[in-house]
Amino acid sequence: MNKILEKEHFSEKVVKLVVDAPMIAKSRKAGHFVIVRCGEHGERIPLTIADADPVAGTITLVVQAVGDSTTKICALEPGDYLTDVVGPLGKATHIDNYGTVVCCGGGVGVAPLLPIVKAMKAAGNKVVTVLAARTKELVILEEQVAPHSDEVIIMTDDGSYGTKGLVTDGVEAVINREKVDLVVTIGPAVMMKFVSLMTKKYDVPTMCSLNTIMVDGTGMCGACRVTVGGKTRFVCIDGPEFDAHQVDFDEMMMRLRSYN
Amino acid sequence: MKKNDMTSAPRDSQWREELRKSKTAKERASIPRVKMPELDPAYRVTCNEEVNQGISAEQAVLEASRCMDCPDPQCVTGCPVGINIPGFIKNIERGDFHSAAVVLKETSALPAVCGRVCPQEKQCESRCVYHKMKKQPVAIGYLERFAADRERSSGEKVTPSVAPANGKKVAVVGSGPAGLSFAGDMIKRGYEVTVYEALHEIGGVLKYGIPEFRLPNSVVDDEIETLSGLGVKFEKDCVIGKTLSYDDIIAMGYDGLFVASGAGLPRFMNIPGENLIGVMSSNEYLTRVNLMGAGRSGGETPVLTGRRVAVIGGGNTAMDSVRTARRMGAEVAMIVYRRGEAEMPARAEEVKHAKEEGVVFMNLCNPVEYRGDEKGRVNMMLVQRMELGEPDESGRRSPVPIPGAVDEIPVDLVIVSVGVSPNPLIPNSVGGLEVSKRGTIVVDDVTMRSSLAPLYAGGDIVRGGATVILAMGDGRRAAAAMDEALCG
């Protein structure tokens, strides 16, 4: 049982939860995720860790209500408990001084992007962060990424905030203007697919973080399998981060619809 | 506590001598072996109730009287945990069921589990003296289950004696059969024992893998409660190698660590179409149904169901999956196995039960491709017909494809049950640990000690894929050896 200490609404369907989880807060690194369960009959849901405070013993999760289980989690209030939180799972992001790194995120994908932005900046990179959303109200974590980014570019589909256009337009503009050594992309599968297709054109190495269906999250079930470079890999233990240019996004999107 | 210095039912005790004399060998041998009462197949495929109903007290006493109480009982040598088999059976014969449970619990942390899922026909019962007389062996497994169930339902729990605390503490990774067996032995020896489990339930494969109709969760929970009662601590949702590192464990003051993290990764066959929707591992299928309660009222985890379900493989897990599929509503549930029935690794009883439940056996068939509809859902399986060739390294005749003999079989769910690879979490995260090419932890055969002095390992993380009882045997041997190293 893990207590919820703080809650903040980013938008109608997206909430930030600060959860008591001292051991995870201590051992997690950028890129790691947790599996949470809400209720005795609850599903196991993978969520990437957006932030952690090892001193306070807390982790921060950003959850979007998309199905029954995430809706239930989003309805929890401070003082309520998550039935189970296990982690940190997956491989940590490979952080290095690459030079210039463009970190682009869409929707709640911005949440797992935050620790990577922080770590990349701390490693000495020039970090350009591109945040994309459908409309102004859905842009999240801008204030949190800003102190760790050399530049923040906002893209909205409807032009209500920042520049009108897709995330790919924002990233492509940076690539056209300066040498980019690495692109990190996290967001909906279709977004990552098009970021990857675009960066491939320019031959810029690109890393994505995948959020597939999982049950145990420790390599046991294989529900999360994806094809990377023609080989079947498990997102939970081989990932969640992969070379985006090698990922079969179409197959991944198909598999995400298994239970729709 | 040293080996063999503890049994509450030695062969030379007076009551056993009297019992031996009470019937002649001929009288004993003339009694037919008891038959396990089973639920009717037509009924049982509609529910999750346990198929084997257990034998009655009368049946148990009669069956126990078949046992000759041999001077050199070979059955014991066939038991990986060395249960005093005649000792508990003779207690049943004299009607002292409680003492029978006491004898069982002296060596086994999980008798009610073993009585249900052990392959006795390949172990204890395979050594029974009755085989020499061309008769059926004593039903040791049924009797074990009887004694354990009787204890559970009697309300008089057998609490094994626990040595005074010795001030040392040990950690266990994984709460499956190897971990529980180790934990039970160490707590009895006076250690402080903490078991770390990655999942949200204690029991490992006994919970997520073996279905309710073969091993009810309540049976597993009872055995876990016994261990808790003795003082074993259980920590759920804790992944060693992730939440806590090996170094953390050592820094926390643990004197020893037993790794029983199980077989993690499900194997696939790397054939076209294997990532289509509706093709999944037996681990995923069984975990969704058994652990997560998919399909049960209130269960929030979904699972795909199918009208025509193919399960690939011939082991116990394949049988568990195919029988689960029948219960989840499959009209046609098929086993697709590349060898013949004689080569099948599943227990004979499982195969028999599956057949009674209407499972179709497509032996000497190997899937070579899956095809799907426009949404990516599997709807067709291509199987290559096989014939048996020369024996391979496993001693079983190896299957050889018959040229051109490929059939198209309509399916809407495929469950791949062709084995598992060891879970890489611990092997990958502990520096200096010797790991085999297959990914298993390398240990000494006798002591189960790894290349790192405080770390012992057993069960599937060492064997790659074995049975509940072999895992329990590993736990016992590791406990004995670690105790010797720490306190000997």
Coordinates of N, CA, C and O in Angstrom, one line a residue, chain B residues 172-250:
Chain B
V172 N 15.4 -14.2 1.1 CA 15.0 -15.1 0.0 C 14.4 -14.2 -1.1 O 13.6 -13.3 -0.9
V173 N 14.8 -14.5 -2.3 CA 14.3 -13.8 -3.5 C 13.3 -14.7 -4.2 O 13.7 -15.8 -4.8
G174 N 12.1 -14.4 -4.1 CA 11.0 -15.2 -4.8 C 10.3 -16.1 -3.8 O 10.9 -16.7 -2.9
S175 N 8.9 -16.1 -3.9 CA 8.1 -16.8 -2.9 C 7.5 -18.0 -3.6 O 6.4 -18.5 -3.2
G176 N 8.1 -18.6 -4.6 CA 7.6 -19.8 -5.2 C 8.1 -21.0 -4.4 O 8.5 -20.9 -3.2
P177 N 7.9 -22.2 -4.9 CA 8.2 -23.4 -4.1 C 9.6 -23.5 -3.6 O 9.8 -23.9 -2.4
A178 N 10.7 -23.1 -4.3 CA 12.0 -23.2 -3.8 C 12.2 -22.2 -2.6 O 12.7 -22.6 -1.6
G179 N 11.7 -21.0 -2.8 CA 11.9 -20.0 -1.8 C 11.1 -20.3 -0.5 O 11.6 -20.2 0.6
L180 N 9.9 -20.8 -0.7 CA 9.1 -21.2 0.5 C 9.7 -22.3 1.3 O 9.7 -22.4 2.5
S181 N 10.2 -23.3 0.5 CA 10.8 -24.5 1.1 C 12.1 -24.1 1.9 O 12.3 -24.5 3.1
F182 N 12.9 -23.2 1.3 CA 14.1 -22.7 2.0 C 13.7 -21.9 3.2 O 14.2 -22.1 4.3
A183 N 12.7 -21.0 3.1 CA 12.2 -20.2 4.2 C 11.8 -21.1 5.4 O 12.1 -20.8 6.5
G184 N 11.0 -22.1 5.1 CA 10.5 -23.0 6.1 C 11.6 -23.7 6.9 O 11.6 -23.7 8.1
D185 N 12.6 -24.2 6.1 CA 13.7 -24.9 6.8 C 14.6 -23.9 7.6 O 15.1 -24.3 8.7
M186 N 14.8 -22.7 7.1 CA 15.6 -21.8 7.9 C 15.0 -21.2 9.1 O 15.6 -21.0 10.1
I187 N 13.7 -20.9 9.0 CA 13.0 -20.4 10.2 C 13.0 -21.5 11.3 O 13.2 -21.1 12.5
K188 N 12.9 -22.7 10.9 CA 12.9 -23.8 11.9 C 14.3 -23.9 12.6 O 14.4 -24.4 13.7
R189 N 15.3 -23.5 11.8 CA 16.7 -23.6 12.4 C 17.0 -22.4 13.2 O 18.1 -22.2 13.6
G190 N 16.1 -21.4 13.4 CA 16.3 -20.3 14.2 C 16.8 -19.0 13.6 O 17.2 -18.1 14.2
Y191 N 16.7 -19.0 12.2 CA 17.1 -17.8 11.5 C 15.9 -16.8 11.4 O 14.8 -17.2 11.5
E192 N 16.3 -15.5 11.3 CA 15.3 -14.5 10.9 C 15.2 -14.6 9.4 O 16.2 -14.4 8.7
V193 N 14.0 -14.8 8.8 CA 13.9 -15.0 7.4 C 12.9 -14.0 6.8 O 11.8 -13.8 7.3
T194 N 13.4 -13.3 5.7 CA 12.5 -12.4 5.0 C 12.5 -12.8 3.5 O 13.5 -13.0 2.9
V195 N 11.3 -13.0 3.0 CA 11.1 -13.4 1.6 C 10.6 -12.2 0.8 O 9.6 -11.5 1.1
Y196 N 11.4 -11.9 -0.3 CA 11.0 -10.8 -1.1 C 10.3 -11.3 -2.4 O 10.9 -12.2 -3.1
E197 N 9.2 -10.8 -2.7 CA 8.4 -11.2 -3.9 C 8.2 -10.0 -4.8 O 7.7 -8.9 -4.3
A198 N 8.4 -10.2 -6.1 CA 8.2 -9.1 -7.1 C 6.7 -8.8 -7.3 O 6.4 -7.7 -7.5
L199 N 5.9 -9.9 -7.3 CA 4.5 -9.7 -7.6 C 3.7 -9.2 -6.4 O 4.3 -9.1 -5.3
H200 N 2.4 -9.0 -6.6 CA 1.6 -8.5 -5.5 C 1.0 -9.6 -4.6 O 0.2 -9.4 -3.7
E201 N 1.3 -10.9 -5.0 CA 0.8 -12.0 -4.2 C 2.0 -12.9 -3.9 O 2.9 -13.1 -4.7
I202 N 1.9 -13.6 -2.8 CA 2.9 -14.6 -2.4 C 2.6 -16.0 -3.0 O 1.4 -16.3 -3.0
G203 N 3.6 -16.7 -3.5 CA 3.3 -18.0 -4.0 C 4.0 -18.4 -5.3 O 4.1 -19.5 -5.7
G204 N 4.4 -17.3 -6.0 CA 5.1 -17.5 -7.3 C 4.3 -18.4 -8.2 O 3.1 -18.2 -8.4
V205 N 4.9 -19.4 -8.8 CA 4.2 -20.2 -9.9 C 3.0 -20.9 -9.3 O 2.1 -21.2 -10.1
L206 N 3.0 -21.1 -8.0 CA 1.9 -21.8 -7.4 C 0.6 -21.0 -7.5 O -0.5 -21.5 -7.6
K207 N 0.8 -19.7 -7.6 CA -0.3 -18.7 -7.8 C -0.6 -18.3 -9.2 O -1.7 -18.4 -9.7
Y208 N 0.5 -17.8 -9.9 CA 0.3 -17.3 -11.2 C 0.2 -18.4 -12.3 O -0.4 -18.2 -13.3
G209 N 0.8 -19.5 -12.0 CA 1.0 -20.6 -13.0 C -0.1 -21.7 -12.9 O -0.8 -21.9 -13.8
I210 N 0.0 -22.4 -11.8 CA -0.9 -23.6 -11.7 C -2.3 -23.2 -11.5 O -2.6 -22.5 -10.5
P211 N -3.2 -23.7 -12.3 CA -4.6 -23.2 -12.2 C -5.4 -23.7 -10.9 O -5.0 -24.7 -10.3
E212 N -6.4 -23.0 -10.6 CA -7.2 -23.4 -9.4 C -7.8 -24.8 -9.5 O -7.9 -25.5 -8.4
F213 N -8.1 -25.3 -10.7 CA -8.7 -26.6 -10.8 C -7.7 -27.7 -10.5 O -8.1 -28.9 -10.3
R214 N -6.4 -27.4 -10.4 CA -5.4 -28.4 -10.1 C -4.8 -28.1 -8.7 O -4.4 -29.0 -8.0
L215 N -4.8 -26.8 -8.3 CA -4.2 -26.4 -7.0 C -4.9 -25.1 -6.6 O -4.6 -24.0 -7.0
P216 N -6.0 -25.3 -5.7 CA -6.7 -24.1 -5.3 C -5.8 -23.1 -4.5 O -4.9 -23.5 -3.8
N217 N -6.0 -21.8 -4.8 CA -5.2 -20.8 -4.1 C -5.3 -20.9 -2.6 O -4.4 -20.6 -1.9
S218 N -6.5 -21.3 -2.1 CA -6.6 -21.4 -0.7 C -5.7 -22.4 0.0 O -5.2 -22.2 1.1
V219 N -5.3 -23.4 -0.8 CA -4.4 -24.4 -0.3 C -3.0 -23.8 -0.1 O -2.3 -23.9 0.9
V220 N -2.6 -23.0 -1.2 CA -1.3 -22.3 -1.1 C -1.3 -21.3 0.0 O -0.3 -21.2 0.8
D221 N -2.4 -20.6 0.1 CA -2.5 -19.5 1.2 C -2.3 -20.1 2.6 O -1.7 -19.5 3.5
D222 N -2.9 -21.3 2.8 CA -2.8 -22.0 4.1 C -1.4 -22.3 4.4 O -0.9 -22.1 5.5
E223 N -0.7 -22.8 3.4 CA 0.7 -23.2 3.6 C 1.6 -21.9 3.9 O 2.5 -21.9 4.8
I224 N 1.3 -20.8 3.2 CA 2.0 -19.6 3.5 C 1.7 -19.0 4.9 O 2.6 -18.6 5.6
E225 N 0.4 -19.2 5.3 CA 0.1 -18.7 6.6 C 0.8 -19.5 7.7 O 1.2 -18.9 8.7
T226 N 1.0 -20.8 7.4 CA 1.8 -21.6 8.4 C 3.2 -21.0 8.5 O 3.7 -20.8 9.6
L227 N 3.8 -20.7 7.4 CA 5.2 -20.1 7.4 C 5.2 -18.8 8.1 O 6.0 -18.5 8.9
S228 N 4.1 -17.9 7.9 CA 4.0 -16.6 8.6 C 3.9 -16.9 10.1 O 4.5 -16.2 10.8
G229 N 3.1 -17.9 10.4 CA 2.9 -18.2 11.8 C 4.3 -18.5 12.5 O 4.4 -18.3 13.7
L230 N 5.2 -19.2 11.7 CA 6.5 -19.5 12.3 C 7.4 -18.3 12.4 O 8.5 -18.4 13.0
G231 N 7.0 -17.2 11.7 CA 7.8 -16.0 11.8 C 8.4 -15.5 10.5 O 9.2 -14.5 10.5
V232 N 8.2 -16.3 9.4 CA 8.7 -15.8 8.1 C 8.1 -14.5 7.7 O 6.8 -14.4 7.8
K233 N 8.9 -13.5 7.4 CA 8.3 -12.2 6.9 C 8.3 -12.2 5.4 O 9.2 -12.7 4.7
F234 N 7.2 -11.7 4.9 CA 7.0 -11.6 3.4 C 6.9 -10.1 3.0 O 6.2 -9.4 3.6
E235 N 7.7 -9.7 2.0 CA 7.7 -8.4 1.5 C 7.3 -8.5 0.0 O 8.0 -9.0 -0.8
K236 N 6.1 -8.0 -0.3 CA 5.6 -8.1 -1.7 C 6.1 -6.9 -2.5 O 6.6 -5.9 -1.9
D237 N 5.9 -6.9 -3.7 CA 6.2 -5.7 -4.6 C 7.6 -5.2 -4.4 O 7.9 -4.1 -4.5
C238 N 8.5 -6.2 -4.3 CA 9.9 -5.8 -4.1 C 10.8 -6.7 -5.1 O 10.8 -7.9 -4.9
V239 N 11.4 -6.0 -6.0 CA 12.2 -6.7 -7.0 C 13.6 -6.6 -6.7 O 14.2 -5.5 -6.7
I240 N 14.2 -7.8 -6.3 CA 15.6 -7.7 -6.0 C 16.4 -7.6 -7.3 O 16.2 -8.3 -8.2
G241 N 17.4 -6.7 -7.3 CA 18.0 -6.3 -8.5 C 17.5 -5.0 -9.1 O 18.1 -4.5 -10.0
K242 N 16.4 -4.6 -8.6 CA 15.8 -3.3 -9.0 C 15.4 -2.4 -7.8 O 16.0 -1.4 -7.6
T243 N 14.4 -2.9 -7.0 CA 14.0 -2.1 -5.9 C 15.2 -2.1 -4.8 O 15.5 -1.0 -4.3
L244 N 15.7 -3.2 -4.6 CA 16.9 -3.4 -3.7 C 18.0 -4.1 -4.5 O 17.7 -5.1 -5.2
S245 N 19.2 -3.7 -4.4 CA 20.3 -4.4 -5.1 C 20.9 -5.4 -4.2 O 20.6 -5.5 -3.0
Y246 N 21.7 -6.3 -4.8 CA 22.4 -7.3 -4.0 C 23.2 -6.6 -2.9 O 23.3 -7.0 -1.8
D247 N 23.9 -5.5 -3.3 CA 24.7 -4.7 -2.3 C 23.8 -4.2 -1.2 O 24.2 -4.2 0.0
D248 N 22.6 -3.7 -1.5 CA 21.7 -3.3 -0.5 C 21.4 -4.4 0.5 O 21.4 -4.2 1.7
I249 N 21.1 -5.6 0.0 CA 20.8 -6.7 0.8 C 22.0 -7.0 1.8 O 21.7 -7.2 3.0
I250 N 23.2 -7.0 1.3 CA 24.3 -7.2 2.1 C 24.4 -6.1 3.2 O 24.7 -6.4 4.4

